[in-house]
Amino acid sequence: DEEQKKAIKSIDNAFIQLLKKKSFDKITINEVSKTADINRVTFYNYFIDKYDWFQKYLYKQLEAFILLEKNLILIVQTKKFMIIYNAYAQLDEHFDNIYLLLIDRTTPFHQDLETISKQSFQEKLKSINNFSNIELSFETHYYVSISIGLLEWWIKENRPWSVEQIAKKSTDCLRNWII
């Protein structure tokens, strides 16, 4: 509903505002509530704790990137880069916030991104091949390591290539790797 969206947006904005001033591990729910101009109870109506907020926020920010992993085989079969392009375009749109989450080493950014990405990619792999558990683990780790590494490189380097350039290069590399 509209009230819920407004409260969550206020909480999101409060966290981002506070992250500009201090590290994630130093942020308290009291500070978030005060900055968001909400009651503490309102925060807990939507989130278990700040780590729950972080995971949900990260998922929202990286939704297109996560869908990329679910649709990986489509990329290779259609030989198009639109899915990768859309993922990087979303990252570009939310660049400042994602950059804050990435550079603050006290956030669970890396662990959560890896977990979410592995789950998405494994779902796709299971649907197309009958991998043993060790094969599935290896394939997943290999791809997720590469994709997260590229994502972090692009962010840390302050987007040295346009969305179109990184999508094309990633697609070309992915085709060479899989085919």
Tab-separated table of C-alpha atoms in Angstrom:
chain	number	residue	atom	x	y	z
A	1	ASP	CA	0.000	0.000	0.000
A	2	GLU	CA	1.002	3.642	-0.352
A	3	GLU	CA	1.738	4.204	3.345
A	4	GLN	CA	4.063	1.195	3.426
A	5	LYS	CA	5.931	2.370	0.309
A	6	LYS	CA	6.341	5.831	1.811
A	7	ALA	CA	7.689	4.446	5.115
A	8	ILE	CA	10.134	2.097	3.382
A	9	LYS	CA	11.339	4.869	1.084
A	10	SER	CA	11.941	7.083	4.148
A	11	ILE	CA	13.889	4.279	5.822
A	12	ASP	CA	15.938	3.680	2.650
A	13	ASN	CA	16.730	7.382	2.350
A	14	ALA	CA	17.657	7.594	6.033
A	15	PHE	CA	20.119	4.720	5.741
A	16	ILE	CA	21.730	6.217	2.633
A	17	GLN	CA	21.965	9.622	4.307
A	18	LEU	CA	23.563	8.066	7.400
A	19	LEU	CA	25.953	5.938	5.316
A	20	LYS	CA	27.367	9.153	3.896
A	21	LYS	CA	28.379	10.132	7.437
A	22	LYS	CA	29.354	6.882	9.149
A	23	SER	CA	29.934	3.194	8.598
A	24	PHE	CA	27.068	0.715	8.508
A	25	ASP	CA	28.113	-1.037	11.714
A	26	LYS	CA	27.837	2.271	13.611
A	27	ILE	CA	24.306	3.063	12.436
A	28	THR	CA	21.543	2.361	14.945
A	29	ILE	CA	17.839	1.834	14.406
A	30	ASN	CA	17.206	4.841	16.653
A	31	GLU	CA	19.229	7.025	14.269
A	32	VAL	CA	17.455	5.588	11.234
A	33	SER	CA	14.052	6.151	12.816
A	34	LYS	CA	14.902	9.715	13.803
A	35	THR	CA	16.376	10.533	10.378
A	36	ALA	CA	13.405	8.932	8.601
A	37	ASP	CA	11.013	10.751	10.934
A	38	ILE	CA	9.258	7.526	11.876
A	39	ASN	CA	8.648	5.593	15.054
A	40	ARG	CA	11.038	2.703	15.861
A	41	VAL	CA	8.040	0.380	15.797
A	42	THR	CA	7.379	1.415	12.205
A	43	PHE	CA	10.884	0.275	11.269
A	44	TYR	CA	10.267	-3.105	12.909
A	45	ASN	CA	6.940	-3.462	11.108
A	46	TYR	CA	8.931	-3.874	7.878
A	47	PHE	CA	12.365	-5.154	8.898
A	48	ILE	CA	13.774	-7.536	11.496
A	49	ASP	CA	16.946	-5.491	11.919
A	50	LYS	CA	19.340	-3.369	9.881
A	51	TYR	CA	20.776	-6.456	8.171
A	52	ASP	CA	17.306	-7.452	7.005
A	53	TRP	CA	16.844	-3.922	5.629
A	54	PHE	CA	20.231	-4.144	3.932
A	55	GLN	CA	19.464	-7.423	2.185
A	56	LYS	CA	16.083	-6.224	0.942
A	57	TYR	CA	17.509	-2.886	-0.183
A	58	LEU	CA	20.411	-4.560	-1.940
A	59	TYR	CA	18.025	-6.910	-3.713
A	60	LYS	CA	15.928	-3.954	-4.930
A	61	GLN	CA	19.009	-2.117	-6.173
A	62	LEU	CA	20.409	-5.163	-7.941
A	63	GLU	CA	17.196	-6.752	-9.157
A	64	ALA	CA	18.193	-6.555	-12.829
A	65	PHE	CA	21.645	-7.941	-12.048
A	66	ILE	CA	20.054	-10.874	-10.216
A	67	LEU	CA	17.639	-11.487	-13.100
A	68	LEU	CA	20.691	-11.604	-15.341
A	69	GLU	CA	21.850	-14.740	-13.556
A	70	LYS	CA	18.413	-16.329	-13.850
A	71	ASN	CA	18.419	-15.631	-17.596
A	72	LEU	CA	22.043	-16.429	-18.390
A	73	ILE	CA	21.304	-19.190	-20.887
A	74	LEU	CA	18.882	-16.920	-22.748
A	75	ILE	CA	21.758	-14.512	-23.340
A	76	VAL	CA	23.854	-17.177	-24.990
A	77	GLN	CA	21.011	-18.685	-27.005
A	78	THR	CA	19.737	-15.395	-28.390
A	79	LYS	CA	23.212	-13.871	-28.742
A	80	LYS	CA	21.833	-10.578	-27.470
A	81	PHE	CA	23.203	-8.422	-24.738
A	82	MET	CA	19.984	-6.702	-23.663
A	83	ILE	CA	19.724	-8.590	-20.375
A	84	ILE	CA	23.271	-7.617	-19.399
A	85	TYR	CA	22.646	-4.096	-20.674
A	86	ASN	CA	19.505	-3.794	-18.527
A	87	ALA	CA	21.382	-5.070	-15.467
A	88	TYR	CA	24.165	-2.517	-15.845
A	89	ALA	CA	21.679	0.236	-16.706
A	90	GLN	CA	19.933	-0.407	-13.393
A	91	LEU	CA	23.269	-0.335	-11.592
A	92	ASP	CA	24.116	2.905	-13.344
A	93	GLU	CA	20.804	4.423	-12.273
A	94	HIS	CA	21.477	3.574	-8.619
A	95	PHE	CA	25.254	4.001	-8.827
A	96	ASP	CA	25.753	6.430	-5.924
A	97	ASN	CA	23.836	4.259	-3.453
A	98	ILE	CA	25.441	1.009	-4.597
A	99	TYR	CA	28.871	2.636	-4.426
A	100	LEU	CA	28.206	3.608	-0.797
A	101	LEU	CA	27.203	0.040	0.027
A	102	LEU	CA	30.259	-1.390	-1.723
A	103	ILE	CA	32.949	0.851	-0.213
A	104	ASP	CA	31.670	0.513	3.369
A	105	ARG	CA	33.360	-2.741	4.397
A	106	THR	CA	31.102	-3.041	7.467
A	107	THR	CA	28.030	-3.722	5.322
A	108	PRO	CA	27.190	-7.305	4.354
A	109	PHE	CA	27.291	-6.187	0.667
A	110	HIS	CA	29.691	-8.824	-0.609
A	111	GLN	CA	28.247	-11.739	1.326
A	112	ASP	CA	24.629	-10.864	0.535
A	113	LEU	CA	25.335	-10.207	-3.133
A	114	GLU	CA	27.175	-13.517	-3.430
A	115	THR	CA	24.391	-15.419	-1.659
A	116	ILE	CA	21.616	-13.848	-3.753
A	117	SER	CA	23.576	-14.345	-6.978
A	118	LYS	CA	24.409	-17.975	-6.223
A	119	GLN	CA	20.776	-18.788	-5.472
A	120	SER	CA	19.605	-17.183	-8.709
A	121	PHE	CA	22.240	-18.838	-10.863
A	122	GLN	CA	21.782	-22.270	-9.281
A	123	GLU	CA	18.039	-22.144	-9.960
A	124	LYS	CA	18.770	-21.579	-13.639
A	125	LEU	CA	21.483	-24.233	-13.855
A	126	LYS	CA	19.284	-26.857	-12.186
A	127	SER	CA	16.570	-26.253	-14.757
A	128	ILE	CA	18.856	-26.865	-17.755
A	129	ASN	CA	21.263	-29.580	-16.683
A	130	ASN	CA	21.501	-32.518	-14.318
A	131	PHE	CA	24.650	-31.472	-12.482
A	132	SER	CA	26.084	-33.377	-9.553
A	133	ASN	CA	26.251	-31.309	-6.370
A	134	ILE	CA	29.982	-30.646	-6.797
A	135	GLU	CA	29.552	-29.668	-10.469
A	136	LEU	CA	26.692	-27.341	-9.556
A	137	SER	CA	28.774	-25.805	-6.777
A	138	PHE	CA	31.766	-25.299	-9.093
A	139	GLU	CA	29.775	-23.832	-12.013
A	140	THR	CA	27.927	-21.493	-9.670
A	141	HIS	CA	31.043	-20.334	-7.851
A	142	TYR	CA	32.893	-19.788	-11.121
A	143	TYR	CA	30.210	-17.650	-12.743
A	144	VAL	CA	29.250	-15.700	-9.627
A	145	SER	CA	32.893	-14.898	-8.848
A	146	ILE	CA	33.353	-13.502	-12.343
A	147	SER	CA	30.110	-11.525	-12.438
A	148	ILE	CA	30.549	-10.002	-8.972
A	149	GLY	CA	34.194	-9.274	-9.696
A	150	LEU	CA	33.229	-7.401	-12.873
A	151	LEU	CA	30.460	-5.542	-11.098
A	152	GLU	CA	32.824	-4.434	-8.323
A	153	TRP	CA	35.503	-3.483	-10.850
A	154	TRP	CA	33.041	-1.339	-12.807
A	155	ILE	CA	31.823	0.391	-9.646
A	156	LYS	CA	35.274	0.919	-8.082
A	157	GLU	CA	36.679	2.241	-11.348
A	158	ASN	CA	33.793	4.758	-11.413
A	159	ARG	CA	32.165	3.333	-14.551
A	160	PRO	CA	35.089	3.614	-16.998
A	161	TRP	CA	32.911	2.205	-19.779
A	162	SER	CA	29.387	3.180	-20.680
A	163	VAL	CA	26.559	0.787	-19.910
A	164	GLU	CA	26.537	-0.264	-23.567
A	165	GLN	CA	30.307	-0.900	-23.610
A	166	ILE	CA	30.373	-2.992	-20.409
A	167	ALA	CA	27.319	-4.953	-21.564
A	168	LYS	CA	28.901	-5.698	-24.948
A	169	LYS	CA	32.252	-6.669	-23.461
A	170	SER	CA	30.590	-8.855	-20.798
A	171	THR	CA	28.399	-10.548	-23.402
A	172	ASP	CA	31.374	-11.207	-25.672
A	173	CYS	CA	33.377	-12.699	-22.807
A	174	LEU	CA	30.401	-14.753	-21.652
A	175	ARG	CA	29.872	-16.190	-25.124
A	176	ASN	CA	33.535	-17.105	-25.374
A	177	TRP	CA	33.393	-18.769	-21.978
A	178	ILE	CA	30.241	-20.817	-22.527
A	179	ILE	CA	30.435	-21.656	-26.221
